[in-house]
Short mmCIF file of C-alpha atoms in Angstrom, two decimals:
data_model
loop_
_atom_site.label_atom_id
_atom_site.label_comp_id
_atom_site.label_asym_id
_atom_site.label_seq_id
_atom_site.Cartn_x
_atom_site.Cartn_y
_atom_site.Cartn_z
CA VAL A 3 89.60 38.81 139.46
CA ILE A 4 87.18 36.18 140.78
CA ILE A 5 85.84 38.57 143.41
CA LEU A 6 85.33 41.30 140.82
CA GLY A 7 83.61 38.83 138.51
CA ILE A 8 81.17 37.78 141.23
CA GLY A 9 80.52 41.42 142.07
CA ALA A 10 79.83 42.24 138.43
CA PHE A 11 77.30 39.41 138.23
CA LEU A 12 75.49 40.29 141.44
CA THR A 13 75.20 44.05 141.06
CA GLU A 14 72.33 45.69 139.17
CA GLY A 15 74.35 48.44 137.54
CA GLY A 16 77.98 48.38 138.52
CA PRO A 17 80.45 50.64 136.75
CA TRP A 18 82.14 47.74 134.94
CA GLN A 19 79.38 46.28 132.77
CA ARG A 20 76.83 48.98 132.13
CA ASP A 21 75.10 48.97 128.78
CA THR A 22 72.53 51.17 127.06
CA PHE A 23 69.46 49.48 125.64
CA PHE A 24 65.97 50.35 124.41
CA VAL A 25 63.08 48.54 126.11
CA VAL A 26 59.88 48.38 124.04
CA MET A 27 56.74 47.77 126.08
CA THR A 28 54.13 45.22 125.04
CA ASP A 29 51.07 47.47 125.23
CA GLN A 30 51.24 50.26 122.64
CA ALA A 31 48.62 53.03 122.61
CA ASP A 32 45.79 52.99 120.09
CA THR A 33 45.32 56.40 118.44
CA GLU A 34 42.95 55.37 115.65
CA PHE A 35 40.19 57.40 117.31
CA ALA A 36 41.88 60.60 116.14
CA ASN A 37 41.03 59.89 112.50
CA THR A 38 37.55 61.28 113.18
CA ILE A 39 38.81 64.64 114.51
CA ASP A 40 38.85 67.17 111.68
CA ASP A 41 40.55 70.14 113.39
CA ARG A 42 44.32 69.62 113.30
CA ASP A 43 45.10 71.26 116.66
CA GLU A 44 42.38 69.25 118.38
CA ARG A 45 43.54 66.06 116.66
CA VAL A 46 47.24 66.29 117.55
CA SER A 47 46.42 67.44 121.09
CA ALA A 48 44.15 64.45 121.62
CA VAL A 49 46.81 62.07 120.29
CA TYR A 50 49.47 63.63 122.51
CA GLU A 51 47.28 63.30 125.60
CA ARG A 52 46.41 59.68 124.81
CA LEU A 53 50.05 58.71 124.20
CA VAL A 54 51.35 60.42 127.35
CA GLU A 55 48.60 59.03 129.59
CA HIS A 56 49.06 55.52 128.23
CA ALA A 57 52.86 55.48 128.53
CA SER A 58 52.82 57.03 132.01
CA ALA A 59 50.36 54.46 133.33
CA ASP A 60 51.84 51.43 131.59
CA GLN A 61 55.43 52.26 132.57
CA ALA A 62 54.63 52.87 136.25
CA LYS A 63 55.64 49.39 137.43
CA ILE A 64 58.86 49.11 135.43
CA ARG A 65 59.89 52.64 136.43
CA SER A 66 59.36 51.67 140.07
CA VAL A 67 61.68 48.70 139.59
CA LEU A 68 64.30 50.87 137.90
CA ASP A 69 64.09 53.49 140.64
CA GLY A 70 65.20 50.79 143.07
CA THR A 71 68.41 50.17 141.12
CA SER A 72 71.40 52.27 140.14
CA ALA A 73 70.23 52.27 136.52
CA SER A 74 69.33 55.52 134.75
CA TYR A 75 66.55 55.72 132.20
CA THR A 76 64.67 58.00 129.81
CA PRO A 77 60.99 57.26 129.13
CA PHE A 78 59.27 57.80 125.77
CA TYR A 79 55.61 58.06 124.81
CA LEU A 80 55.48 58.22 120.99
CA ILE A 81 56.64 54.65 121.26
CA ASN A 82 55.81 53.21 124.68
CA ALA A 83 59.44 52.52 125.55
CA LEU A 84 62.40 53.44 127.74
CA GLU A 85 66.10 53.83 127.09
CA ILE A 86 67.98 52.35 130.03
CA GLU A 87 71.62 52.44 131.08
CA GLY A 88 72.22 49.49 133.39
CA SER A 89 73.85 46.14 133.83
CA ALA A 90 73.63 43.08 131.60
CA ARG A 91 71.90 41.29 134.47
CA LEU A 92 69.22 43.98 134.67
CA LYS A 93 68.74 43.72 130.91
CA ARG A 94 68.11 39.98 131.21
CA GLN A 95 65.66 40.52 134.07
CA LEU A 96 63.65 43.09 132.15
CA ALA A 97 63.51 40.88 129.06
CA ASN A 98 61.60 38.28 131.11
CA ARG A 99 58.83 40.69 132.15
CA ASP A 100 55.37 40.16 130.66
CA ASP A 101 54.94 43.89 130.01
CA VAL A 102 58.16 44.04 127.95
CA ALA A 103 57.82 43.08 124.28
CA TYR A 104 61.52 43.07 123.37
CA ILE A 105 64.77 44.93 123.90
CA LEU A 106 66.96 46.63 121.30
CA ASP A 107 70.54 47.81 121.63
CA SER A 108 70.93 51.59 121.73
CA PRO A 109 74.60 52.13 120.85
CA GLN A 110 76.29 55.37 121.82
CA ALA A 111 78.95 56.82 119.52
CA ARG A 112 81.93 58.06 121.49
CA PRO A 113 83.12 61.47 120.24
CA THR A 114 86.78 62.31 119.89
CA ARG A 115 88.07 65.43 121.60
CA ASP A 116 88.70 67.25 118.34
CA TRP A 117 85.20 66.47 117.13
CA PHE A 118 83.53 67.39 120.41
CA SER A 119 85.09 70.87 120.39
CA THR A 120 83.31 71.63 117.10
CA VAL A 121 79.77 71.02 118.39
CA THR A 122 79.67 72.88 121.67
CA ASP A 123 77.73 76.16 121.78
CA VAL A 124 79.34 78.73 119.50
CA ASP A 125 78.42 82.15 118.15
CA MET A 126 77.24 81.22 114.67
CA THR A 127 76.59 84.89 113.84
CA THR A 128 80.31 85.30 113.12
CA ILE A 129 80.08 82.90 110.17
CA SER A 130 79.52 84.53 106.79
CA PRO A 131 78.61 82.93 103.45
CA LYS A 132 81.53 81.67 101.40
CA GLU A 133 79.92 82.79 98.14
CA PRO A 134 77.10 85.17 97.17
CA PRO A 135 73.52 83.85 96.99
CA PRO A 136 72.04 82.98 93.59
CA ASP A 137 70.14 85.60 91.61
CA GLU A 138 67.35 83.14 90.72
CA PRO A 139 66.11 79.70 91.85
CA VAL A 140 68.88 77.12 91.70
CA TRP A 141 68.76 74.33 89.10
CA GLY A 142 67.28 71.74 91.48
CA ILE A 143 64.35 74.00 92.34
CA GLU A 144 63.76 74.58 88.65
CA ALA A 145 64.09 70.85 87.86
CA ILE A 146 61.21 69.88 90.15
CA ARG A 147 59.15 72.83 88.80
CA ALA A 148 58.72 74.51 92.19
CA PRO A 149 58.46 78.01 90.66
CA GLU A 150 55.57 76.73 88.55
CA VAL A 151 53.79 75.63 91.72
CA TRP A 152 54.44 78.99 93.34
CA SER A 153 52.92 80.91 90.45
CA THR A 154 50.05 78.54 89.69
CA PHE A 155 48.79 78.13 93.25
CA ASP A 156 50.15 81.38 94.74
CA VAL A 157 51.73 79.46 97.63
CA GLN A 158 55.30 79.09 98.91
CA GLY A 159 54.73 77.32 102.21
CA GLU A 160 53.04 80.05 104.21
CA GLY A 161 51.68 78.84 107.56
CA ILE A 162 53.59 75.54 107.43
CA ILE A 163 56.25 74.39 109.89
CA VAL A 164 58.85 71.94 108.55
CA GLY A 165 60.79 69.78 110.98
CA SER A 166 64.38 68.67 110.40
CA ALA A 167 65.74 65.45 111.96
CA ASP A 168 69.36 65.38 110.90
CA SER A 169 72.87 66.51 111.86
CA GLY A 170 71.60 69.87 113.12
CA VAL A 171 71.20 73.27 111.45
CA GLU A 172 73.32 76.41 111.19
CA PHE A 173 70.33 78.53 112.11
CA THR A 174 71.95 81.91 111.36
CA HIS A 175 72.61 81.00 107.72
CA PRO A 176 71.29 83.91 105.61
CA ALA A 177 68.88 81.62 103.76
CA LEU A 178 67.49 80.10 106.99
CA ILE A 179 67.50 82.65 109.82
CA ASP A 180 64.27 84.39 108.80
CA GLY A 181 62.32 81.13 108.71
CA TYR A 182 63.53 79.86 112.08
CA VAL A 183 60.68 79.49 114.59
CA GLY A 184 63.00 80.53 117.40
CA SER A 185 65.34 83.51 117.61
CA VAL A 186 68.99 84.19 118.39
CA ASP A 187 68.10 84.54 122.08
CA ASN A 188 65.24 82.05 122.42
CA HIS A 189 65.23 78.45 121.17
CA ASP A 190 62.23 77.15 123.11
CA TYR A 191 59.94 74.91 121.02
CA ALA A 192 62.35 75.26 118.09
CA TRP A 193 65.43 73.12 118.83
CA PHE A 194 66.32 69.90 120.66
CA ASP A 195 69.61 68.03 120.87
CA PRO A 196 69.15 64.75 122.77
CA GLY A 197 72.65 63.41 122.18
CA ILE A 198 75.04 66.35 122.63
CA GLY A 199 72.76 68.71 124.54
CA ASN A 200 73.47 72.00 122.76
CA SER A 201 71.06 74.67 123.94
CA SER A 202 71.15 76.43 120.57
CA PRO A 203 71.14 75.02 117.03
CA ALA A 204 74.43 73.75 115.67
CA ASP A 205 75.38 71.46 112.81
CA SER A 206 78.11 68.90 113.33
CA GLY A 207 78.25 67.75 109.73
CA GLY A 208 76.59 70.28 107.43
CA HIS A 209 74.04 67.84 106.04
CA GLY A 210 71.14 69.12 108.17
CA THR A 211 71.78 72.70 107.06
CA HIS A 212 71.75 71.51 103.45
CA THR A 213 68.47 69.58 103.71
CA THR A 214 66.76 72.34 105.67
CA GLY A 215 67.89 74.80 103.00
CA SER A 216 66.52 72.56 100.26
CA SER A 217 63.20 72.43 102.10
CA VAL A 218 62.60 75.99 103.27
CA GLY A 219 65.65 78.09 102.34
CA LYS A 220 65.18 81.55 100.95
CA LEU A 221 67.40 83.22 98.29
CA GLY A 222 66.34 80.73 95.65
CA ILE A 223 67.57 77.51 97.28
CA GLY A 224 64.41 76.15 98.94
CA VAL A 225 61.19 74.53 97.74
CA ALA A 226 58.99 76.30 100.32
CA PRO A 227 60.79 79.56 101.15
CA GLU A 228 57.90 81.04 103.14
CA ALA A 229 57.57 78.04 105.47
CA GLN A 230 59.13 78.08 108.94
CA TRP A 231 61.31 75.38 110.46
CA ILE A 232 62.25 73.67 113.70
CA ALA A 233 65.00 71.06 114.13
CA CYS A 234 66.29 68.18 116.22
CA ARG A 235 69.76 66.66 116.01
CA ASN A 236 69.66 62.86 115.91
CA LEU A 237 72.89 62.32 113.91
CA PRO A 238 75.70 64.22 115.64
CA ARG A 239 78.33 61.90 114.14
CA ASN A 240 76.30 60.41 111.30
CA LEU A 241 75.45 57.60 113.72
CA GLY A 242 72.22 57.30 115.66
CA ASN A 243 70.30 54.91 117.88
CA PRO A 244 66.62 54.12 118.51
CA ALA A 245 66.32 56.46 121.49
CA ASP A 246 67.69 59.55 119.75
CA TYR A 247 65.56 58.91 116.67
CA VAL A 248 62.42 58.59 118.79
CA ALA A 249 63.40 61.60 120.93
CA CYS A 250 63.54 63.76 117.81
CA MET A 251 60.27 62.35 116.48
CA GLU A 252 58.62 63.27 119.79
CA PHE A 253 60.05 66.78 119.69
CA LEU A 254 58.99 67.45 116.12
CA PHE A 255 55.51 66.16 116.95
CA ALA A 256 55.13 68.09 120.22
CA PRO A 257 57.96 70.62 120.80
CA PHE A 258 58.90 71.68 124.32
CA PRO A 259 61.13 74.38 125.84
CA ILE A 260 64.90 73.98 126.19
CA GLY A 261 65.39 71.64 129.14
CA GLY A 262 61.66 70.84 129.21
CA ASP A 263 59.88 67.57 129.90
CA PRO A 264 58.39 65.95 126.77
CA PHE A 265 55.69 64.28 128.90
CA THR A 266 54.39 67.45 130.54
CA GLU A 267 55.56 70.40 128.43
CA GLY A 268 55.09 69.16 124.88
CA ASP A 269 52.86 71.33 122.70
CA PRO A 270 51.68 69.51 119.56
CA THR A 271 50.00 72.65 118.24
CA ARG A 272 53.53 74.04 117.72
CA GLY A 273 54.72 70.86 116.00
CA ALA A 274 55.85 70.31 112.45
CA HIS A 275 53.27 69.78 109.70
CA VAL A 276 55.85 67.82 107.71
CA THR A 277 59.30 66.50 108.57
CA ASN A 278 62.48 65.78 106.65
CA ASN A 279 64.16 62.58 107.86
CA SER A 280 67.52 61.83 106.27
CA TRP A 281 68.23 58.69 108.24
CA GLY A 282 67.45 54.98 108.19
CA CYS A 283 68.44 53.46 111.56
CA PRO A 284 70.01 50.23 110.28
CA ALA A 285 70.79 47.18 112.39
CA GLU A 286 74.23 48.46 113.39
CA GLU A 287 72.49 51.40 115.08
CA GLY A 288 70.24 49.06 117.05
CA CYS A 289 67.06 49.14 114.97
CA ASP A 290 65.01 46.16 113.84
CA GLY A 291 62.93 47.45 110.94
CA ARG A 292 59.66 47.65 112.88
CA THR A 293 60.02 49.64 116.12
CA ILE A 294 60.51 53.10 114.61
CA GLY A 295 57.40 52.43 112.51
CA ILE A 296 55.31 52.52 115.68
CA GLY A 297 56.31 56.13 116.17
CA VAL A 298 55.66 57.00 112.55
#
């Protein structure tokens, strides 16, 4: 036991005391310059380039240190930060660096076997509605006077992409399939699942399908039925962490292909114009009330 204890203390990332944590860098990028760029595509592209260049340069030294250890890490640019899986000793060492502002926990929810079998890739086309669609806008749509907006301004969301950050989406739902940016065979720039890794949209709780339907669903259930949608799953078990929240924010800002690199393959001109975020990231999920705001 003593020998194992000494080994655990001396190693950088032994198998017995690895932890996952979110390292926020001191120097965050300044994107205020973009306020003067009128064209949206030019503006978001300039912001993306500034954020990526800044994070890549500023993280060079700490990445070099991490590459010399057994730790694994994922870098982020929307917030200049990294999620790291390593030892408690490494965590203490990084906390003492001048270029590190602070470190948050990034807890990982462990799925049960029964749950995990429900969120692997499945053929959602075999699922049919449990009841017929409504004949007219549902009561909630009427209550917020969406039909009045449609008729007065002759607009139902055309040309707008809505992003969903939630439990996922059943993309073949009859009210949603036609507005999906991707297709049954191609989910590039349309779907990202940082936690589970599904290569096609799935919903592990139903809530993301509901909120996406309320936003852009057809058949009388959505506020903007002519808008399109993309999605990212940050709540596979109704529990998240800073890294997954930021990963989805990055994807909805600058989508990338399935398996792509957010730093080199992100395309902000394909990003969401507006996003639905049904999450809060409380303290038990590792957040501190300020870090996610940097990304916003």
